Coordinates of C-alpha atoms and ligand atoms in Angstrom, one line a residue:
Chain A
M1 CA 5.9 -40.4 10.0
E2 CA 7.3 -42.1 13.1
P3 CA 11.0 -42.3 12.8
T4 CA 11.0 -45.7 14.4
E5 CA 9.0 -47.3 11.6
T6 CA 10.9 -48.9 8.7
P7 CA 10.2 -48.0 5.1
T8 CA 8.3 -51.2 4.7
Q9 CA 6.0 -50.5 7.5
R10 CA 5.4 -47.0 6.0
A11 CA 4.7 -48.4 2.6
P12 CA 0.8 -48.6 2.8
A13 CA 0.6 -45.0 4.0
A14 CA 3.3 -43.9 1.5
A15 CA 1.3 -45.6 -1.3
L16 CA -1.9 -43.7 -0.2
F17 CA 0.0 -40.4 -0.2
A18 CA 1.5 -41.1 -3.6
A19 CA -2.0 -41.7 -5.0
L20 CA -3.3 -38.6 -3.4
V21 CA -0.6 -36.6 -5.3
F22 CA -0.8 -38.7 -8.4
V23 CA -4.6 -38.2 -9.1
P24 CA -4.9 -34.4 -9.2
V25 CA -1.5 -34.0 -11.0
L26 CA -2.7 -36.4 -13.7
F27 CA -5.9 -34.4 -14.0
F28 CA -4.2 -31.1 -14.4
S29 CA -1.5 -32.4 -16.5
S30 CA -3.9 -34.0 -18.9
V31 CA -5.9 -30.8 -19.2
I32 CA -2.9 -28.6 -19.5
A33 CA -0.5 -30.7 -21.6
G34 CA -3.2 -32.9 -23.3
R35 CA -4.3 -29.9 -25.3
E36 CA -1.2 -30.2 -27.6
I37 CA 0.5 -33.5 -27.1
S38 CA -0.3 -37.1 -26.2
R39 CA -1.7 -37.7 -22.7
L40 CA 0.9 -40.4 -22.2
Y41 CA 3.4 -37.6 -21.5
A42 CA 1.1 -36.2 -18.9
L43 CA 0.7 -39.6 -17.4
A44 CA 4.4 -40.0 -17.2
W45 CA 4.8 -36.7 -15.5
A46 CA 2.1 -37.6 -13.0
L47 CA 3.8 -40.9 -12.2
F48 CA 6.9 -39.2 -11.7
A49 CA 5.3 -36.8 -9.1
G50 CA 3.5 -39.7 -7.6
G51 CA 6.9 -41.5 -7.3
I52 CA 8.4 -38.5 -5.5
A53 CA 5.6 -38.5 -3.2
Y54 CA 6.0 -42.2 -2.3
A55 CA 9.7 -41.8 -1.7
I56 CA 9.1 -38.7 0.7
A57 CA 6.6 -40.6 2.6
A58 CA 8.5 -43.9 2.7
T59 CA 11.8 -42.5 3.7
G60 CA 10.7 -39.4 5.7
R61 CA 13.2 -37.3 3.9
V62 CA 11.7 -34.3 2.2
S63 CA 14.6 -32.2 0.9
S64 CA 16.6 -34.8 -1.0
W65 CA 13.5 -36.1 -2.8
R66 CA 12.1 -32.5 -3.3
R67 CA 15.3 -31.7 -5.0
V68 CA 15.1 -34.6 -7.5
F69 CA 11.6 -33.3 -8.4
F70 CA 12.6 -29.6 -8.4
S71 CA 15.8 -30.1 -10.5
T72 CA 14.1 -32.3 -13.0
S73 CA 11.3 -29.8 -13.4
A74 CA 13.9 -26.9 -13.9
L75 CA 15.9 -29.1 -16.4
A76 CA 12.7 -29.8 -18.4
F77 CA 11.9 -26.0 -18.5
L78 CA 15.4 -25.5 -19.9
V79 CA 15.0 -28.3 -22.4
H80 CA 11.6 -27.3 -23.7
F81 CA 11.3 -23.5 -23.4
K82 CA 14.7 -21.9 -23.1
L83 CA 16.7 -23.9 -25.6
G84 CA 13.8 -23.1 -28.1
L85 CA 14.3 -19.4 -27.4
A86 CA 18.1 -19.4 -28.1
G87 CA 17.7 -19.9 -31.8
K88 CA 15.0 -17.2 -32.3
A89 CA 15.4 -13.6 -33.3
F90 CA 13.1 -11.1 -31.6
D91 CA 11.9 -7.7 -32.4
P92 CA 13.3 -5.5 -29.7
T93 CA 10.0 -3.6 -29.4
C94 CA 8.2 -6.8 -28.2
F95 CA 9.9 -6.7 -24.9
K96 CA 9.0 -3.0 -24.1
D97 CA 5.9 -4.4 -22.5
T98 CA 5.9 -5.9 -19.0
P99 CA 6.5 -9.6 -19.4
Y100 CA 4.4 -12.3 -17.6
C101 CA 7.1 -14.3 -15.7
H102 CA 6.7 -14.7 -12.0
I103 CA 10.2 -13.3 -11.3
A104 CA 9.3 -10.2 -13.5
M105 CA 6.0 -9.8 -11.6
A106 CA 7.5 -8.5 -8.5
P107 CA 9.8 -5.8 -9.9
Y108 CA 7.0 -4.6 -12.2
F109 CA 4.2 -4.6 -9.6
L110 CA 3.9 -0.8 -9.7
N111 CA 3.7 -0.9 -13.5
Y112 CA 1.0 -3.5 -13.4
L113 CA -0.9 -1.2 -11.0
Y114 CA -0.5 1.6 -13.4
Q115 CA -1.7 -0.4 -16.2
Q116 CA -4.7 -1.4 -14.3
Y117 CA -5.3 2.3 -13.4
L118 CA -5.1 3.2 -17.0
A119 CA -7.7 0.5 -17.7
L120 CA -10.0 1.9 -15.2
M121 CA -9.5 5.4 -16.5
S122 CA -10.4 4.2 -20.0
A123 CA -13.8 3.0 -18.7
G124 CA -12.8 -0.6 -18.3
W125 CA -11.5 -2.5 -15.3
K126 CA -10.4 -5.7 -16.9
L127 CA -6.8 -6.0 -17.9
W128 CA -6.7 -9.7 -18.0
G129 CA -3.0 -10.1 -18.1
P130 CA -2.2 -8.6 -14.7
L131 CA -5.4 -9.6 -13.2
T132 CA -4.9 -13.3 -14.0
L133 CA -1.3 -13.3 -12.9
G134 CA -2.3 -11.6 -9.8
A135 CA -5.0 -14.2 -9.0
V136 CA -2.7 -17.0 -9.7
W137 CA 0.0 -15.6 -7.6
L138 CA -2.5 -15.0 -4.6
F139 CA -3.6 -18.6 -4.9
V140 CA 0.0 -19.9 -4.9
T141 CA 0.9 -17.8 -2.1
L142 CA -2.1 -18.9 0.0
A143 CA -1.4 -22.6 -0.9
L144 CA 2.4 -22.6 -1.0
G145 CA 3.8 -19.2 0.3
R146 CA 7.5 -19.2 0.2
G147 CA 7.6 -22.7 -0.7
W148 CA 7.3 -21.6 -4.3
C149 CA 11.1 -21.1 -4.3
S150 CA 11.9 -24.6 -3.4
W151 CA 9.3 -26.6 -5.2
A152 CA 7.9 -24.8 -8.2
C153 CA 10.2 -21.9 -9.6
F154 CA 11.6 -23.3 -12.7
Y155 CA 14.7 -21.2 -12.2
G156 CA 15.3 -22.0 -8.6
G157 CA 15.6 -25.7 -9.5
I158 CA 18.8 -24.9 -11.4
D159 CA 20.4 -23.1 -8.4
D160 CA 19.2 -25.7 -6.1
G161 CA 20.5 -28.6 -8.0
L162 CA 23.9 -27.0 -8.6
A163 CA 24.2 -26.3 -4.9
A164 CA 23.8 -29.8 -4.0
L165 CA 26.6 -31.0 -6.4
P166 CA 29.8 -30.0 -4.4
R167 CA 30.6 -32.1 -1.3
R168 CA 31.8 -29.1 0.6
P169 CA 31.9 -25.4 -0.2
L170 CA 35.1 -24.2 -2.0
L171 CA 34.3 -20.6 -1.0
R172 CA 33.0 -19.5 2.3
L173 CA 31.2 -16.2 2.5
G174 CA 31.7 -15.7 6.2
S175 CA 29.9 -12.8 7.8
W176 CA 29.1 -11.4 4.4
A177 CA 26.5 -14.2 3.8
L178 CA 24.2 -12.6 6.5
R179 CA 25.3 -9.1 5.9
L180 CA 24.1 -9.0 2.3
R181 CA 21.0 -11.1 3.0
D182 CA 18.7 -8.1 2.5
L183 CA 20.2 -7.3 -0.9
P184 CA 17.3 -8.9 -2.8
A185 CA 14.8 -6.6 -0.9
A186 CA 16.8 -3.6 -1.9
L187 CA 16.9 -4.8 -5.5
L188 CA 13.2 -5.4 -5.5
I189 CA 12.5 -1.9 -4.2
F190 CA 15.0 -0.4 -6.7
F191 CA 13.7 -2.3 -9.8
M192 CA 10.1 -1.4 -8.8
L193 CA 10.9 2.3 -8.7
V194 CA 13.0 2.6 -11.8
S195 CA 10.8 0.3 -13.8
L196 CA 7.9 2.7 -13.0
A197 CA 10.0 5.7 -13.7
S198 CA 11.2 4.5 -17.1
M199 CA 8.1 2.4 -18.0
L200 CA 10.5 -0.4 -19.0
P201 CA 11.1 -3.9 -17.6
V202 CA 14.4 -2.9 -16.3
F203 CA 15.2 -6.2 -14.5
C204 CA 14.5 -8.1 -17.7
L205 CA 16.5 -5.9 -19.9
W206 CA 19.4 -5.4 -17.6
F207 CA 19.8 -8.2 -15.2
C208 CA 17.8 -11.4 -15.6
P209 CA 20.3 -14.3 -16.4
F210 CA 17.4 -16.5 -17.7
K211 CA 16.7 -14.7 -20.9
V212 CA 19.8 -16.7 -22.0
T213 CA 19.7 -14.8 -25.2
G214 CA 20.9 -11.1 -25.7
T215 CA 19.0 -10.7 -29.0
F216 CA 16.5 -8.2 -27.5
L217 CA 18.9 -6.1 -25.5
D218 CA 18.3 -2.6 -26.7
A219 CA 20.6 0.1 -28.1
G220 CA 24.1 -0.3 -29.1
G221 CA 27.6 0.7 -27.7
W222 CA 27.9 1.1 -24.1
Q223 CA 24.5 0.4 -23.0
R224 CA 24.4 -3.0 -24.8
T225 CA 27.9 -3.8 -23.4
A226 CA 26.8 -2.9 -19.8
Q227 CA 23.7 -5.1 -20.2
H228 CA 25.6 -7.9 -21.5
A229 CA 28.1 -7.5 -18.5
L230 CA 25.3 -7.8 -16.0
L231 CA 23.5 -10.7 -17.9
Y232 CA 26.9 -12.7 -17.6
S233 CA 27.4 -11.6 -14.1
A234 CA 23.9 -12.8 -13.0
L235 CA 24.6 -16.1 -15.0
A236 CA 27.8 -16.7 -13.2
A237 CA 26.0 -16.1 -9.9
L238 CA 23.4 -18.7 -11.0
L239 CA 25.8 -21.3 -12.3
L240 CA 29.2 -20.8 -10.5
G241 CA 27.8 -19.3 -7.2
P242 CA 26.1 -22.5 -6.0
L243 CA 29.0 -24.7 -7.2
L244 CA 31.6 -22.7 -5.3
T245 CA 29.6 -21.9 -2.1
K246 CA 27.0 -24.7 -1.9
K247 CA 24.4 -21.8 -1.4
R248 CA 21.7 -20.8 -3.7
I249 CA 23.4 -17.5 -4.6
F250 CA 21.0 -16.2 -7.1
C251 CA 18.0 -17.0 -5.2
S252 CA 19.3 -15.7 -1.9
Y253 CA 21.0 -12.5 -3.0
L254 CA 19.8 -11.5 -6.3
C255 CA 16.2 -12.7 -7.0
P256 CA 13.6 -9.9 -6.5
F257 CA 10.7 -12.4 -6.5
A258 CA 12.3 -14.3 -3.6
A259 CA 12.3 -11.0 -1.5
W260 CA 8.7 -10.4 -2.5
Q261 CA 7.6 -13.9 -1.6
A262 CA 9.6 -13.7 1.7
F263 CA 7.3 -10.7 2.6
W264 CA 4.0 -12.1 1.3
G265 CA 4.7 -15.6 2.2
R266 CA 3.6 -14.8 5.8
L267 CA 0.0 -15.1 4.6
N268 CA 0.8 -18.9 4.2
P269 CA 0.4 -20.9 7.4
F270 CA 3.3 -23.4 6.8
R271 CA 6.5 -22.7 8.7
V272 CA 9.7 -24.5 9.5
T273 CA 10.1 -24.4 13.3
L274 CA 12.9 -25.3 15.7
D275 CA 12.1 -27.1 19.0
P276 CA 14.7 -25.4 21.4
A277 CA 14.6 -28.3 23.7
L278 CA 16.1 -30.5 20.9
C279 CA 18.7 -28.0 19.8
T280 CA 22.4 -28.5 20.9
G281 CA 23.6 -25.4 19.2
C282 CA 25.8 -27.3 16.8
V283 CA 24.6 -24.8 13.9
K284 CA 24.8 -27.6 11.3
C285 CA 21.4 -26.3 10.2
A286 CA 22.9 -23.0 9.5
R287 CA 25.7 -24.4 7.4
A288 CA 23.2 -26.7 5.4
C289 CA 20.7 -24.0 4.7
P290 CA 21.2 -23.2 1.0
M291 CA 19.2 -20.0 1.5
T292 CA 21.3 -18.5 4.3
A293 CA 18.0 -18.2 6.1
I294 CA 19.2 -19.4 9.5
S295 CA 21.2 -17.0 11.8
C296 CA 22.4 -17.3 15.4
A297 CA 20.1 -15.6 17.8
P298 CA 21.4 -14.3 21.0
G299 CA 22.1 -17.4 23.3
G300 CA 23.7 -19.3 20.4
R301 CA 20.3 -20.9 19.2
P302 CA 19.5 -20.9 15.5
E303 CA 16.7 -18.6 14.3
V304 CA 14.9 -19.1 11.1
S305 CA 14.3 -15.9 9.1
A306 CA 11.5 -14.8 6.7
Y307 CA 13.9 -15.9 3.8
C308 CA 13.3 -19.6 4.6
N309 CA 11.6 -21.2 1.6
L310 CA 10.7 -24.4 3.4
C311 CA 13.2 -26.6 1.5
G312 CA 13.6 -29.0 4.4
E313 CA 17.3 -29.2 4.1
C314 CA 17.7 -28.2 7.9
L315 CA 15.3 -31.0 8.9
E316 CA 17.7 -33.5 7.4
A317 CA 20.8 -31.7 8.7
C318 CA 19.8 -31.4 12.3
P319 CA 21.3 -34.3 14.3
G320 CA 18.6 -33.9 17.0
A321 CA 15.7 -33.8 14.6
G322 CA 14.9 -30.4 16.1
F323 CA 13.3 -28.8 13.0
K324 CA 9.8 -29.7 11.8
Y325 CA 7.1 -28.4 9.6
T326 CA 4.3 -26.6 11.5
L327 CA 1.2 -24.5 10.9
F328 CA 2.0 -21.1 12.3
G329 CA 4.4 -22.8 14.7
L330 CA 2.0 -25.5 15.8
E331 CA 1.7 -29.2 15.2
L332 CA -1.6 -30.7 14.3
P333 CA -3.2 -32.8 17.2
K334 CA -2.1 -36.5 17.0
T335 CA -4.6 -38.9 15.7
A336 CA -4.8 -42.7 15.7
G337 CA -5.5 -45.1 12.9
F338 CA -4.3 -45.7 9.4
F339 CA -4.1 -42.0 8.5
K340 CA -2.2 -40.8 11.6
D341 CA 1.1 -40.8 9.8
L342 CA -0.2 -38.5 7.1
F343 CA -2.1 -36.1 9.4
T344 CA 0.7 -33.9 10.2
A345 CA 1.8 -30.4 9.0
K346 CA 4.6 -31.9 7.2
F347 CA 2.4 -34.0 4.9
F348 CA -0.1 -31.4 4.4
Y349 CA 2.7 -29.0 3.3
V350 CA 4.3 -31.7 1.0
F351 CA 1.0 -32.6 -0.5
S352 CA 0.2 -28.9 -1.2
A353 CA 3.7 -28.0 -2.5
L354 CA 4.2 -31.2 -4.6
T355 CA 0.9 -31.1 -6.3
L356 CA 1.0 -27.5 -7.0
G357 CA 4.6 -27.7 -8.3
A358 CA 3.8 -30.8 -10.5
A359 CA 0.6 -29.2 -11.9
F360 CA 2.3 -26.0 -12.7
S361 CA 5.3 -27.7 -14.3
S362 CA 2.9 -29.7 -16.5
L363 CA 3.2 -26.5 -18.7
W364 CA 6.5 -27.6 -19.9
A365 CA 7.7 -30.9 -18.3
P366 CA 5.5 -33.3 -20.4
A367 CA 6.3 -31.3 -23.6
A368 CA 10.1 -31.5 -22.7
L369 CA 9.7 -35.3 -22.4
R370 CA 8.1 -35.3 -25.8
D371 CA 11.0 -33.2 -27.2
I372 CA 13.5 -35.6 -25.8
V373 CA 11.7 -38.7 -27.3
H374 CA 11.7 -36.9 -30.6
W375 CA 15.4 -36.3 -30.5
V376 CA 16.1 -39.8 -29.5
R377 CA 14.2 -41.0 -32.4
Chain B
M1 CA 0.1 36.5 -12.1
P2 CA -2.6 34.4 -10.4
A3 CA -3.6 33.3 -13.8
L4 CA 0.1 32.0 -14.5
F5 CA 0.2 30.4 -11.1
S6 CA -3.0 28.4 -12.0
E7 CA -1.6 27.5 -15.4
G8 CA 1.4 26.1 -13.8
F9 CA -0.8 24.4 -11.2
L10 CA -3.0 22.8 -13.8
L11 CA 0.1 21.6 -15.7
G12 CA 1.4 20.1 -12.4
L13 CA -2.1 18.5 -11.7
S14 CA -2.2 17.0 -15.2
T15 CA 1.3 15.5 -15.2
G16 CA 1.6 14.8 -11.5
F17 CA 1.8 11.1 -12.0
Y18 CA 4.9 11.3 -14.1
C19 CA 6.6 13.6 -11.5
L20 CA 5.7 11.1 -8.9
A21 CA 7.2 8.3 -11.0
A22 CA 10.4 10.2 -11.8
C23 CA 10.9 11.5 -8.1
L24 CA 10.1 8.2 -6.3
P25 CA 13.5 6.4 -7.1
L26 CA 15.2 9.3 -5.5
L27 CA 12.9 10.2 -2.6
A28 CA 11.7 6.7 -1.4
P29 CA 15.0 5.1 -1.0
Y30 CA 16.2 8.1 1.0
L31 CA 13.1 8.1 3.2
L32 CA 13.5 4.3 3.7
A33 CA 17.2 4.8 4.6
E34 CA 16.8 7.8 6.9
G35 CA 13.2 7.6 8.2
K36 CA 12.2 6.6 11.6
A37 CA 9.0 5.3 13.1
A38 CA 8.1 8.8 13.9
W39 CA 5.9 10.6 11.5
K40 CA 7.1 14.1 12.5
F41 CA 10.7 13.2 11.7
N42 CA 9.8 11.8 8.3
F43 CA 7.7 14.8 7.5
A44 CA 10.7 17.0 8.3
I45 CA 12.8 15.1 5.9
F46 CA 10.0 15.4 3.4
L47 CA 9.9 19.2 3.9
Q48 CA 13.4 19.5 3.4
F49 CA 13.4 17.6 0.2
L50 CA 10.6 19.8 -1.0
G51 CA 12.6 22.9 0.0
G52 CA 15.5 21.7 -2.2
R53 CA 13.2 20.9 -5.0
F54 CA 11.6 24.3 -4.7
A55 CA 15.0 26.1 -4.8
A56 CA 15.9 23.9 -7.9
Y57 CA 12.5 25.0 -9.6
M58 CA 13.1 28.7 -8.9
L59 CA 16.6 28.5 -10.2
F60 CA 15.3 27.0 -13.4
A61 CA 12.6 29.5 -13.6
L62 CA 15.3 32.2 -13.4
L63 CA 17.5 30.6 -15.9
A64 CA 14.7 29.8 -18.3
S65 CA 13.4 33.4 -18.2
L66 CA 16.9 34.8 -18.7
A67 CA 17.6 32.4 -21.7
G68 CA 14.2 33.4 -23.1
K69 CA 15.1 37.1 -22.8
A70 CA 18.4 36.5 -24.5
G71 CA 16.6 34.7 -27.4
R72 CA 18.1 31.2 -26.5
Y73 CA 15.3 28.6 -27.0
A74 CA 17.1 25.3 -26.4
L75 CA 18.6 23.6 -23.4
P76 CA 22.3 22.6 -23.5
A77 CA 22.6 19.0 -24.6
Q78 CA 24.7 18.1 -21.7
L79 CA 22.4 19.6 -19.1
L80 CA 20.2 16.6 -18.6
P81 CA 22.9 13.9 -18.3
A82 CA 25.0 16.2 -16.1
C83 CA 22.1 16.8 -13.7
M84 CA 21.4 13.0 -13.7
A85 CA 25.0 12.2 -12.8
A86 CA 25.2 14.9 -10.1
C87 CA 22.1 13.2 -8.7
G88 CA 23.3 9.7 -8.9
L89 CA 26.7 10.6 -7.4
L90 CA 25.0 12.4 -4.4
M91 CA 22.9 9.3 -3.8
V92 CA 25.9 7.1 -3.9
F93 CA 27.6 9.4 -1.4
L94 CA 24.6 9.5 1.0
A95 CA 24.2 5.7 0.9
A96 CA 27.9 5.1 1.5
A97 CA 28.4 7.9 4.1
R98 CA 25.2 7.4 6.2
V99 CA 25.6 3.6 6.8
S100 CA 25.8 3.3 10.5
A101 CA 28.1 1.0 12.4
G102 CA 26.8 -2.3 13.6
G103 CA 27.0 -5.1 11.1
A104 CA 25.6 -3.3 8.1
P105 CA 27.1 -3.6 4.6
C106 CA 28.9 -0.4 4.2
L107 CA 31.5 1.3 2.1
L108 CA 32.6 3.6 4.8
K109 CA 32.6 2.1 8.1
K110 CA 32.2 5.1 10.3
D111 CA 29.5 7.6 10.6
L112 CA 30.4 11.0 9.1
S113 CA 29.5 14.3 10.6
P114 CA 25.8 14.9 11.0
W115 CA 26.0 17.7 8.5
F116 CA 26.8 15.2 5.8
K117 CA 24.6 12.6 7.1
R118 CA 21.2 14.1 6.2
L119 CA 21.1 16.1 3.0
P120 CA 17.5 15.7 1.9
L121 CA 17.7 19.5 0.9
A122 CA 20.5 18.7 -1.6
L123 CA 18.7 15.6 -2.7
G124 CA 15.6 17.6 -3.4
F125 CA 17.7 20.1 -5.3
V126 CA 19.2 17.5 -7.6
T127 CA 15.9 15.9 -8.0
G128 CA 14.5 19.3 -9.1
I129 CA 17.2 19.9 -11.6
N130 CA 16.6 16.4 -13.2
V131 CA 14.6 17.4 -16.3
C132 CA 11.6 15.1 -16.7
P133 CA 9.0 15.5 -19.5
P134 CA 6.5 17.6 -17.5
F135 CA 9.2 19.8 -16.2
A136 CA 10.5 20.3 -19.7
A137 CA 7.0 21.3 -20.9
G138 CA 7.0 24.0 -18.2
F139 CA 10.4 25.0 -19.1
I140 CA 9.6 25.7 -22.7
R141 CA 6.6 27.8 -21.5
L142 CA 9.1 29.9 -19.5
L143 CA 11.5 30.3 -22.5
E144 CA 8.5 31.7 -24.3
M145 CA 7.2 34.1 -21.6
A146 CA 10.9 35.5 -20.9
D147 CA 9.8 37.2 -17.8
I148 CA 11.3 36.3 -14.3
P149 CA 8.4 37.2 -11.9
K150 CA 6.0 35.4 -14.3
G151 CA 8.4 32.5 -14.5
F152 CA 8.4 32.2 -10.6
A153 CA 4.6 32.3 -10.4
Y154 CA 4.3 29.7 -13.2
F155 CA 6.8 27.3 -11.7
G156 CA 5.4 28.0 -8.2
G157 CA 2.1 26.7 -9.3
F158 CA 3.8 23.8 -11.0
F159 CA 5.7 22.9 -7.9
G160 CA 2.6 23.1 -5.7
A161 CA 0.6 20.7 -7.7
T162 CA 3.3 18.2 -8.3
S163 CA 4.2 18.1 -4.6
L164 CA 0.6 17.0 -4.0
F165 CA 1.3 13.8 -6.0
I166 CA 4.6 13.1 -4.2
A167 CA 3.2 13.5 -0.6
P168 CA 1.5 10.1 -0.3
V169 CA 4.9 8.7 -0.2
L170 CA 5.0 9.6 3.5
L171 CA 2.1 7.3 4.3
G172 CA 4.3 4.1 4.5
T173 CA 7.0 5.6 6.7
P174 CA 5.7 5.3 10.3
W175 CA 6.5 1.7 10.2
L176 CA 10.1 2.1 9.3
G177 CA 12.6 0.3 11.6
R178 CA 16.4 -0.4 11.6
R179 CA 16.1 -3.2 9.2
A180 CA 14.2 -1.1 6.8
N181 CA 16.8 1.6 7.1
E182 CA 19.6 -0.8 6.0
I183 CA 17.4 -2.0 3.1
G184 CA 16.8 1.7 2.3
R185 CA 20.5 2.4 2.2
L186 CA 21.3 -0.5 -0.2
T187 CA 18.5 0.7 -2.5
L188 CA 19.8 4.3 -2.3
L189 CA 23.2 3.0 -3.4
L190 CA 21.7 0.9 -6.2
A191 CA 19.6 3.9 -7.4
G192 CA 22.6 6.1 -7.1
L193 CA 24.8 3.8 -9.2
W194 CA 21.9 3.6 -11.8
Y195 CA 21.6 7.3 -12.2
S196 CA 25.3 7.9 -12.2
F197 CA 25.8 5.4 -14.9
L198 CA 22.9 6.8 -17.0
G199 CA 24.3 10.4 -16.4
L200 CA 27.8 9.6 -17.2
K201 CA 27.0 7.6 -20.1
G202 CA 25.0 10.5 -21.5
L203 CA 27.9 12.9 -20.9
L204 CA 30.7 10.7 -22.2
V205 CA 29.1 8.8 -25.0
N206 CA 26.3 11.0 -26.5
Ligands
SF4_1 S1 15.8 -22.6 7.2 FE1 15.6 -25.0 6.6 S2 13.7 -25.0 5.4 FE2 14.4 -22.9 5.5 S3 15.5 -22.5 3.6 FE3 16.9 -22.9 5.3 S4 17.3 -25.1 5.2 FE4 15.5 -24.8 3.9

């Protein structure tokens, strides 16, 4: 919306935008969460998403309010799902199959293909797990692209929330920040290859910090010790990394799905684009970018890389308001009337990301709210 | 002899996918690290890799036939982890040594002599000596035959068929650029560390 307008002047359009987000989220949340718990929890979650939409539209600030939504969703995931896992014991063999988690999806892509090939060879073609996951991923990528990592990923919300806590970084990565930026791509290829060779979910067994529990790590002795060591290193990267550096260390340097989405996210039309005429070369954007996705191009101007997950932090950091959301680098034509403020790439993107993120998190957020209400009682 | 060649070839055809899966973590990072946007260049790397693999197969054919003649029907327990460790350490060396100057994450900052830079032949050889299940099946057949020329024919057929499965890896290489090379080197390093760990663990712990 026009930066000259006050929040009060923006209120009607903001209310309309909030309603546009609230209605579909309420629908999906009621359908998803309403199967098992009271629809009141679904309503509460949809109201929260609508509130975030209103705040973004009224203030014009995307990233700050996005972070509130994103971190709340991640916390809800921890409350409902992960804390529930911690107390359970698992049979190690149940983790030999490829798990259905979006981070796991990328490193086991070749395994999924192989499973599908086996299904074809055994005179069927339907292997619903990988096919469903593939269809969902395609939809998400077309609708949201790399924005998944800043709006919907229940793990990214932890990293993002923690990165926002310190006022300034205690540890600066210097030139290594960019030098190591391709590490997730290498990790992705590595995990794809060794998972296929060993027919095991190597990322999950060896590296994923989100499993929280070590109950299903296989074997004893050395191997188990090494697996634990990597698990704790990854946990440290997830929890301490952002607190020390103000960067999303796990998402930027270790997450194979982030690399996967950086590649395929090009299918999605939304981009963060810099207007060179408004850039003074202060590089505040590069310092603010939690994903280390901005580098200095020759001539001293910032350049946004494919690792950008459209979080919007640089939009807020740039003193000249040089960054904006675009569609393949282009703005929508300006319109007149009541809707003119909403008819921009920015609001199409925020609508798409927030609605999808909130609908997806209906899988756990209303249930987490129910858990908290039960504990309080 | 042609019958034995065909038998080996058929074994290779029926287990080729497993050979592909086992060889990919070694060959793909190397091609990614060293390949260029020139198909011929990558094909030359691939041929060298196959050459090394062929040499390893023939060496195993010889050893298996000799072992069969001597009436020894089991592989030494340390052989597999030792081969894996050798393979991993070579990959780590290749990744560390070949990293070129110019801002790349590297262990050794300067380029080494060209002789050390490109060792697909050696990589093919250590890939070949990595005993995978299809390879072990062929190996047991050789122990049983205990005849060197027959062993060569049998493993020659096996090598030919399995190479057909590995060849499609070349298809993706004509798009390789400098950035892909850097990613490939990091992948080579990771894969090398992985195999070194598994191999050394097998040697020291088991
Ligand atoms: S470039 Fe901007 S929008 Fe993209 S990740 Fe960095 S701060 Fe976020």
